[in-house]
Amino acid sequence: MATAIAAQTHTITVLVDNRPGVLARVSGLFARRGYNIESLTVSITDNPNMSRMTIVVAGDADTLEQITKQLHKLIDVHKVFDYLDTPMLERELVLLKVQSEPERRAEILQLVEIFRGKVVDIAERAMVIEVTGGGDKIDSFEKQMEPFGIRELVRTGRIAMMRGSRTV
Amino acid sequence: MAKIKSTGAKALLESLRREGVEIIFGYPGGAVIPLYDEIYHCDFLQHVLVRHEQGGGHMAEGYSHATGKVGVCIGTSGPGATNLVTAICDAMMDSIPMVAITGQVRTEVIGKDAFQEADITGITMPITKHNWLVKNVNDLPRVMHEAFHIARSGRPGPVLVDVPVDVFRAIVEYDPDEVQNIEISSFKSDFKVHKVQVKRAAELIAQAKKPVLYVGGGAKAAGAEHLVQALAHKTGFPVTTTLHGLGTFPENDPLSLGMLGMHGTAYANLAVEHCDLLIAIGARFDDRVTGKVSAFAQNAKVIHFDIDPGEINKVRRADVSIVGNCAEALEALLPLVDETQDISEWRAELDAWRVDMPLEFNDGAQDGTLHAEWVIREIARLTDRNVVVTTDVGQHQMWAAQHFGMRSPRQFITSGGLGTMGFGLPAAIGASFGVGPDKDVWCISGDGSFQMCIQELIVATIYKLPVKIAILNNTFLGMVRQWQEMFWQKHYSSVDMERAPDFVLVAEAYGMLGLRCDNVADVEATIRKAMETEGPVLMDFRVVKETNVYPMIPSGQTVGDMIVRKPRQIEEPESTCHYEPRDTRMPVVDEVVDVAR
Ligand SMILES: Cc1cc2nc3c(=O)[nH]c(=O)nc-3n(C[C@H](O)[C@H](O)[C@H](O)COP(=O)(O)OP(=O)(O)OC[C@H]3O[C@@H](n4cnc5c(N)ncnc54)[C@H](O)[C@@H]3O)c2cc1C
Ligand SMILES: Cc1ncc(C[n+]2csc(CCOP(=O)(O)OP(=O)(O)O)c2C)c(N)n1
Ligand SMILES: [Mg+2]
């Protein structure tokens, strides 16, 4: 059982059958039991019969314990992994369309460089920038872009993986 | 075995045969006609034509409650399926194994708002252990066996299989032995009892000075009543049961404290309040048991036996948890506990409470009034308690739980978790099919609840079932009226049931004997007449209108707030509780969080 951790966010990985309706079962469980999802990402895996969900939830250790146990009760769920005390990598990706008057481009490009982002499209008065990284990094990149005028922004949910040779 | 070829409908029935199903409760309609055509030709299965799918669902539940087997019910697509929803939810809340089979519109029109289309797998997703929409007939035989496996394994519960009408008609070629060999790698139900945890439980038990066994429906599901009794008798520990645990420990045993919780006995609740070790066996710390959780068994360590890991630490943190079948766990525990533990001081304390605050009832000897509690006690006495009892929901249900004095598990069948009015009659019918014609089933009902599934009376008549229905008719939605009286300044809003059909005439219209009893003197004769009469009988007991169920711990409150008995004066209520007297008859409205269930 997890030691006392205050309410915070946790990342969990859920391996599920790749079947219609599974997403509804998982998200329905969170909704009806009142667990707060901050983000949910579904993706394929190396096994065509399985999907991988990465879910970011807010809650204390007790809530996390309940979430894990209740998820296990869903027939479509094979594995739940909560990364507690496990070194991990977390990534998100943002596509950000920023106002870029010709005279401010250089300034923007410098910031993109610092964040190791990429310019993936450019027009006369706007460019689209792609940045990947942890949530904090992306938050702060967004902040840096705000003064230029963010015209549109889309951000993926979080995905996660253990460091080292172990697998979920 | 070699492959066989059949229609989907026939394959479905073959799976029922292989699962040992003998009876199903259903109602036909367009989407299930192909299935009913196979039923027409079927020789191993009894199909009971119900009068409303909800009734069929509750019959399947009653059958399952009484026998431990999986109950099976059928409804057609759309309204047939949605009518099953209440019963499915009821089975989910009370962990009753059930397979619901529904017809669906043709595969090719699914999602097009076709005639009588309802997304029943979507609707029942939160109230089933699992469900399937079977779009390919090749999956149907395997899914059926998976359905039974999931319904009955681990913590039992309902599942639903939705079958489009064309899938019933399609041809499937399959090996029936092979599909029965199911393996669901992602479904774990056979948790092995952890020996180390059992040892730790034994250690806590050895240290306890004030222990209580808190026994629930899981002990019944496990068939662990003998082990519970052995544990109690070896240790001398007192036993309280939940509503669903009633009967797993005989109430005439000196160690029995009866039921705990909102309407439990004062002494059971005081025992839990003061205990230093609470041993929960297949019980789930329901809020009708705990009241305010932070104040529940405050000084106690908790040992929790449950087959569902999700129940551990859900409501109350356990000091020792033993996940797995509690029968297996108790078997492992028994040799480790000591029979010489001295808890005589604790037992003396309990006995004092027992004497001080017994369950009260009025036998009418003084004032000639007819009370529901008295009718229930007389039914128990005259039948020698050798009957199955079902109830509806309300005051009569609580009085039955308090006053019948259950002796054996699966004797008492009630809707606890969902509290479904209308459950009693169909559950009695289902139970009667389960236990056979030689055992009477008594349905203790209320005048309100009874009208919710009244249409199933005809089923009892047709099959001449020994179902004896006792309506404890207080001309009120009594339980709600009680809350309005106690917590809502007697604002009797929409609880008057004075205008009701003549239940005796109703009985006659449905082809059974109807009896009315409106005074204490006739109670025995009425009950005896019902017992002597073959087949179903309906009794209309005209009981006192405005009485309340006591003891009562108001919703979300504590044992300290328990109202032990009827206040002597209504205007100036003296404290009614011997224990930490406090007037709680008018709690702040905000505290009354849930409505009367
Ligand atoms: C009007 C009204 C008033 C009520 N008042 C009260 C009251 O005063 N007192 C009261 O007790 N109830 C009361 N109830 C009922 C209450 O709402 C709950 O339904 C009931 O308390 C739950 O009983 P339980 O804890 O035994 O759990 P159940 O719902 O019977 O659940 C069984 C538990 O056992 C577990 N289990 C199943 N199989 C096994 C196995 N093989 N081994 C181990 N564990 C297993 C399950 O996982 C589950 O946790 C009332 C209901 C109504 C409608
Ligand atoms: C289907 C349903 N609707 C409403 C309720 C709320 N409710 C709980 S008890 C009760 C009154 C039951 O009246 P009756 O059957 O006459 O029993 P009594 O309490 O009078 O013994 C009501 C309305 C419920 N439990 N179920
Ligand atoms: Mg009534």
Coordinates of N, CA and C in Angstrom, one line a residue, chain A residues 1 17 19 21 24-25 32-33 61-62 65-66 69-70 72-78, chain B residues 125-126 128-132 150 155 184-187 308-314 317:
Chain A
M1 N 0.8 -1.2 0.0 CA 0.0 0.0 0.0 C 0.9 1.3 0.0
D17 N -8.1 -4.6 -23.4 CA -8.4 -5.2 -24.6 C -8.7 -4.2 -25.7
R19 N -10.9 -3.4 -27.9 CA -12.3 -3.7 -28.2 C -13.2 -2.5 -28.2
G21 N -16.0 -0.1 -27.0 CA -16.7 0.1 -25.8 C -15.8 0.2 -24.6
A24 N -15.4 3.6 -23.1 CA -16.6 4.0 -22.3 C -16.6 3.3 -21.0
R25 N -16.2 2.1 -20.9 CA -16.2 1.4 -19.6 C -15.2 2.1 -18.6
R32 N -18.6 7.7 -12.6 CA -19.6 7.4 -11.6 C -19.0 7.2 -10.2
R33 N -17.7 6.9 -10.1 CA -17.1 6.9 -8.8 C -16.5 8.2 -8.4
A61 N -3.7 8.9 -1.8 CA -3.2 7.5 -1.9 C -4.4 6.6 -1.8
D62 N -5.4 6.9 -0.9 CA -6.6 6.1 -0.8 C -7.4 6.0 -2.1
E65 N -5.6 3.9 -4.6 CA -5.8 2.5 -4.3 C -7.1 2.0 -4.8
Q66 N -8.2 2.8 -4.6 CA -9.5 2.4 -5.0 C -9.6 2.4 -6.6
K69 N -8.0 -0.7 -7.8 CA -8.8 -2.0 -7.6 C -10.0 -2.0 -8.4
Q70 N -10.7 -0.9 -8.6 CA -11.9 -0.8 -9.3 C -11.6 -1.1 -10.8
H72 N -9.3 -2.9 -12.0 CA -9.0 -4.3 -12.1 C -10.2 -5.2 -12.3
K73 N -11.3 -4.6 -11.7 CA -12.6 -5.4 -11.8 C -13.2 -5.4 -13.2
L74 N -12.8 -4.4 -14.0 CA -13.4 -4.4 -15.4 C -12.7 -5.6 -16.1
I75 N -13.6 -6.3 -16.8 CA -13.1 -7.5 -17.5 C -12.1 -7.2 -18.6
D76 N -12.3 -6.0 -19.2 CA -11.4 -5.7 -20.3 C -10.0 -5.2 -19.9
V77 N -9.8 -5.0 -18.6 CA -8.6 -4.5 -18.1 C -7.6 -5.6 -17.7
H78 N -6.4 -5.6 -18.3 CA -5.5 -6.6 -18.0 C -4.5 -6.2 -17.0
Chain B
M125 N -24.1 -0.7 -18.5 CA -22.6 -0.8 -18.3 C -22.3 -0.6 -16.8
P126 N -22.8 0.5 -16.2 CA -22.5 0.7 -14.8 C -23.1 -0.3 -13.8
T128 N -23.7 -3.7 -14.4 CA -23.4 -5.2 -14.6 C -22.0 -5.4 -14.3
K129 N -21.6 -6.7 -14.0 CA -20.2 -7.0 -13.9 C -19.5 -6.9 -15.3
H130 N -20.3 -7.2 -16.3 CA -19.8 -7.1 -17.6 C -21.0 -7.3 -18.5
N131 N -21.0 -6.8 -19.8 CA -22.0 -7.1 -20.7 C -21.5 -7.2 -22.1
W132 N -22.2 -7.8 -23.0 CA -21.8 -8.0 -24.3 C -22.9 -7.7 -25.3
I150 N -18.6 -15.4 -15.3 CA -18.4 -14.1 -14.6 C -19.5 -13.9 -13.6
R155 N -16.9 -12.3 -6.6 CA -18.1 -11.6 -6.0 C -19.2 -11.8 -7.0
I184 N -10.5 -16.5 -19.3 CA -10.5 -15.0 -19.4 C -9.3 -14.5 -18.7
S185 N -8.2 -14.3 -19.4 CA -7.0 -14.0 -18.7 C -7.1 -12.7 -17.8
S186 N -8.0 -11.8 -18.2 CA -8.0 -10.5 -17.5 C -9.0 -10.5 -16.4
F187 N -9.7 -11.7 -16.1 CA -10.7 -11.8 -15.1 C -10.1 -12.6 -13.9
D308 N -13.7 -9.5 -2.7 CA -13.5 -8.4 -3.7 C -12.5 -7.4 -3.1
P309 N -11.3 -7.4 -3.7 CA -10.2 -6.5 -3.2 C -10.7 -5.0 -3.1
G310 N -11.6 -4.7 -4.0 CA -12.1 -3.3 -4.0 C -12.9 -2.9 -2.7
E311 N -13.3 -3.9 -2.0 CA -14.0 -3.6 -0.7 C -13.1 -3.3 0.4
I312 N -11.9 -3.8 0.3 CA -10.9 -3.5 1.4 C -10.5 -2.0 1.3
N313 N -10.6 -1.4 2.5 CA -10.2 0.1 2.6 C -11.1 1.0 1.8
K314 N -12.2 0.5 1.3 CA -13.1 1.4 0.5 C -13.8 2.4 1.4
R317 N -10.6 1.6 6.7 CA -9.3 1.0 6.6 C -9.2 -0.2 7.5

